[in-house]
Amino acid sequence: MPRPAKHVFVCVQSRPPGHPRGSCGAKGCQAVLDELLSQSQSRELAAQGIQVTGTGCLDPCDSGPNLLIYPEGVMYGGLKKEDVAEIIDSHLLGGKPVERLLVPSEIW
Amino acid sequence: MPRPAKHVFVCVQSRPPGHPRGSCGAKGCQAVLDELLSQSQSRELAAQGIQVTGTGCLDPCDSGPNLLIYPEGVMYGGLKKEDVAEIIDSHLLGGKPVERLLVPSEIW
């Protein structure tokens, strides 16, 4: 695909059980990414300029599962797969961030 | 770290030998990421608002190893670890993209 209008990065970092930082992996990030990829395919989001990429650690592990959207640099945290549709509809397609899911401004 | 001024994403996708798409992994991306992380630490880039994250596939596998910088959405390709210092000095700290390393505009 050409340069996307919105590039969505989803942390898929895992760490061993008991690791002091925890991880988005331990908090269910894979289900979030899977849901996003599934909806991306069924709703043809790539053709609408939306790209999805899994990443290593994005930094604020405590607030995971984390999802980061560029170019605007907006980070969502504490996500469940049920939140994905709202992020697509409101933010990615509608241009309106989902306030209730934003990582607190003191963290990001 | 707080929200970075520059967020550098380095593809670390690997695929099995002989895979038709190839991969940044097969082309030496880990050496690029390792060099970037090493210089990031020694030059204290995080304190200057520069964050580095490894990612899955960024899409244009043929042009890898790929490195993508947001918020500007500039992608570099065909990188070697020897190119990392120039990207740091010219682009990340100097604000001037390194033209010779850019992925062609028809690809990204």
Tab-separated table of C-alpha atoms in Angstrom, chain A residues 12-94:
chain	number	residue	atom	x	y	z
A	12	VAL	CA	2.459	-7.215	20.955
A	13	GLN	CA	5.331	-7.395	23.431
A	14	SER	CA	5.350	-10.423	25.708
A	15	ARG	CA	7.459	-11.030	28.796
A	16	PRO	CA	7.798	-14.054	31.070
A	17	PRO	CA	5.207	-14.508	33.840
A	18	GLY	CA	6.196	-12.516	36.930
A	19	HIS	CA	8.307	-10.000	35.016
A	20	PRO	CA	8.194	-6.698	36.964
A	21	ARG	CA	7.130	-4.635	33.943
A	22	GLY	CA	4.362	-7.004	32.904
A	23	SER	CA	3.538	-6.720	29.217
A	24	CYS	CA	0.789	-5.946	26.763
A	25	GLY	CA	1.029	-9.619	25.813
A	26	ALA	CA	0.019	-10.672	29.317
A	27	LYS	CA	-2.893	-8.239	29.198
A	28	GLY	CA	-4.501	-9.525	26.024
A	29	CYS	CA	-2.995	-7.384	23.266
A	30	GLN	CA	-3.080	-10.210	20.746
A	31	ALA	CA	-6.883	-10.283	20.869
A	32	VAL	CA	-6.889	-6.535	20.206
A	33	LEU	CA	-4.559	-6.844	17.239
A	34	ASP	CA	-6.441	-9.845	15.859
A	35	GLU	CA	-9.727	-7.958	16.070
A	36	LEU	CA	-8.203	-4.929	14.366
A	37	LEU	CA	-6.709	-7.027	11.577
A	38	SER	CA	-9.981	-8.889	11.140
A	39	GLN	CA	-12.016	-5.687	10.886
A	40	SER	CA	-9.348	-4.104	8.709
A	41	GLN	CA	-9.814	-6.917	6.229
A	42	SER	CA	-13.608	-7.126	6.357
A	43	ARG	CA	-14.037	-3.359	6.141
A	44	GLU	CA	-11.229	-2.869	3.613
A	45	LEU	CA	-9.422	-0.316	5.742
A	46	ALA	CA	-6.157	-0.562	3.800
A	47	ALA	CA	-7.931	0.785	0.728
A	48	GLN	CA	-9.011	3.715	2.900
A	49	GLY	CA	-5.428	4.532	3.842
A	50	ILE	CA	-5.275	2.763	7.191
A	51	GLN	CA	-2.289	0.521	7.905
A	52	VAL	CA	-1.884	-1.772	10.915
A	53	THR	CA	1.470	-2.935	12.324
A	54	GLY	CA	2.363	-4.949	15.410
A	55	THR	CA	5.266	-3.641	17.471
A	56	GLY	CA	7.575	-4.317	20.342
A	57	CYS	CA	7.291	-2.339	23.570
A	58	LEU	CA	5.874	1.178	23.187
A	59	ASP	CA	6.953	2.099	26.731
A	60	PRO	CA	4.004	2.607	29.117
A	61	CYS	CA	3.550	-1.080	29.970
A	62	ASP	CA	1.323	-0.354	32.958
A	63	SER	CA	-1.364	1.098	30.730
A	64	GLY	CA	-1.450	-1.759	28.197
A	65	PRO	CA	-2.704	-3.163	25.965
A	66	ASN	CA	-1.522	-0.094	24.084
A	67	LEU	CA	-2.321	1.106	20.580
A	68	LEU	CA	-0.698	4.145	18.984
A	69	ILE	CA	-1.905	6.077	15.961
A	70	TYR	CA	0.339	8.252	13.788
A	71	PRO	CA	0.784	10.855	12.402
A	72	GLU	CA	-1.170	12.390	15.260
A	73	GLY	CA	0.654	10.450	17.976
A	74	VAL	CA	-2.437	9.454	19.937
A	75	MET	CA	-2.106	6.488	22.295
A	76	TYR	CA	-4.898	4.326	23.632
A	77	GLY	CA	-4.501	1.997	26.607
A	78	GLY	CA	-6.249	-0.664	28.601
A	79	LEU	CA	-7.897	-1.910	25.436
A	80	LYS	CA	-10.157	-4.866	24.942
A	81	LYS	CA	-11.119	-6.268	21.590
A	82	GLU	CA	-14.589	-4.794	22.123
A	83	ASP	CA	-13.040	-1.304	21.933
A	84	VAL	CA	-11.628	-1.781	18.461
A	85	ALA	CA	-14.762	-0.949	16.461
A	86	GLU	CA	-15.154	2.371	18.288
A	87	ILE	CA	-11.560	3.362	17.554
A	88	ILE	CA	-12.079	2.516	13.888
A	89	ASP	CA	-15.397	4.349	13.585
A	90	SER	CA	-14.672	7.384	15.720
A	91	HIS	CA	-10.945	7.978	15.281
A	92	LEU	CA	-9.695	6.270	12.156
A	93	LEU	CA	-12.681	6.967	9.929
A	94	GLY	CA	-14.317	9.855	11.788
